[in-house]
Amino acid sequence: MDHRLLEIVACPVCNGKLYFNKEKQELICKSDALAYPVRDGIPVLLESEARSVTLDETN
Ligand SMILES: [Zn+2]
């Protein structure tokens, strides 16, 4: 995934920074404990598409 893209993406819920999980291809918001999918290199920043993650997974 393009690193520049990572710098501009923010959580649509809290507007916070997202962390990219390479293994799972997800963008994770630690504040909301939500993981947004990345499909074909494009982050899907929709709360309805996000899944809840446990705090363990955000590390
Ligand atoms: Zn958030």
mmCIF file of C-alpha atoms and ligand atoms in Angstrom:
data_model
loop_
_atom_site.group_PDB
_atom_site.id
_atom_site.type_symbol
_atom_site.label_atom_id
_atom_site.label_comp_id
_atom_site.label_asym_id
_atom_site.label_seq_id
_atom_site.Cartn_x
_atom_site.Cartn_y
_atom_site.Cartn_z
ATOM 1 C CA MET A 1 0.000 0.000 0.000
ATOM 2 C CA ASP A 2 1.109 3.517 -0.762
ATOM 3 C CA HIS A 3 2.678 5.081 2.276
ATOM 4 C CA ARG A 4 1.507 8.506 1.279
ATOM 5 C CA LEU A 5 -2.012 7.240 1.437
ATOM 6 C CA LEU A 6 -1.429 6.103 4.988
ATOM 7 C CA GLU A 7 -0.418 9.553 6.039
ATOM 8 C CA ILE A 8 -3.621 11.127 4.886
ATOM 9 C CA VAL A 9 -6.130 8.554 6.018
ATOM 10 C CA ALA A 10 -7.873 9.219 9.283
ATOM 11 C CA CYS A 11 -10.554 7.413 11.183
ATOM 12 C CA PRO A 12 -13.975 8.621 9.991
ATOM 13 C CA VAL A 13 -15.364 8.200 13.498
ATOM 14 C CA CYS A 14 -12.827 10.012 15.669
ATOM 15 C CA ASN A 15 -10.608 11.557 12.970
ATOM 16 C CA GLY A 16 -7.647 9.920 14.652
ATOM 17 C CA LYS A 17 -4.597 8.249 13.204
ATOM 18 C CA LEU A 18 -4.932 4.774 11.736
ATOM 19 C CA TYR A 19 -2.381 2.008 11.962
ATOM 20 C CA PHE A 20 -1.918 -0.359 9.063
ATOM 21 C CA ASN A 21 -1.870 -4.037 9.909
ATOM 22 C CA LYS A 22 0.046 -5.603 7.066
ATOM 23 C CA GLU A 23 -0.811 -9.200 7.901
ATOM 24 C CA LYS A 24 -4.523 -8.601 7.974
ATOM 25 C CA GLN A 25 -4.573 -5.754 5.449
ATOM 26 C CA GLU A 26 -6.597 -3.614 7.765
ATOM 27 C CA LEU A 27 -6.381 -0.095 9.059
ATOM 28 C CA ILE A 28 -6.862 -0.025 12.773
ATOM 29 C CA CYS A 29 -8.149 2.759 14.962
ATOM 30 C CA LYS A 30 -6.946 2.159 18.481
ATOM 31 C CA SER A 31 -9.298 4.701 20.011
ATOM 32 C CA ASP A 32 -12.420 3.066 18.638
ATOM 33 C CA ALA A 33 -11.024 -0.479 18.443
ATOM 34 C CA LEU A 34 -12.215 -0.690 14.848
ATOM 35 C CA ALA A 35 -10.481 -2.229 11.864
ATOM 36 C CA TYR A 36 -11.187 -0.887 8.396
ATOM 37 C CA PRO A 37 -10.603 -3.220 5.476
ATOM 38 C CA VAL A 38 -8.204 -2.432 2.647
ATOM 39 C CA ARG A 39 -9.513 -3.785 -0.631
ATOM 40 C CA ASP A 40 -7.230 -3.848 -3.652
ATOM 41 C CA GLY A 41 -5.017 -1.301 -1.945
ATOM 42 C CA ILE A 42 -7.871 1.065 -1.262
ATOM 43 C CA PRO A 43 -8.852 1.734 2.337
ATOM 44 C CA VAL A 44 -12.564 1.380 2.952
ATOM 45 C CA LEU A 45 -13.112 4.003 5.606
ATOM 46 C CA LEU A 46 -16.707 3.315 6.423
ATOM 47 C CA GLU A 47 -17.887 2.595 9.907
ATOM 48 C CA SER A 48 -20.398 0.139 8.472
ATOM 49 C CA GLU A 49 -17.560 -1.826 6.854
ATOM 50 C CA ALA A 50 -15.318 -1.820 9.895
ATOM 51 C CA ARG A 51 -15.128 -4.679 12.310
ATOM 52 C CA SER A 52 -14.622 -4.456 16.024
ATOM 53 C CA VAL A 53 -11.271 -5.626 17.250
ATOM 54 C CA THR A 54 -10.053 -6.486 20.684
ATOM 55 C CA LEU A 55 -7.335 -4.323 22.154
ATOM 56 C CA ASP A 56 -4.927 -7.219 21.728
ATOM 57 C CA GLU A 57 -5.300 -6.990 17.965
ATOM 58 C CA THR A 58 -4.488 -3.300 17.857
ATOM 59 C CA ASN A 59 -0.973 -3.900 19.118
HETATM 60 ZN ZN ZN B 1 -11.381 6.194 15.453
#
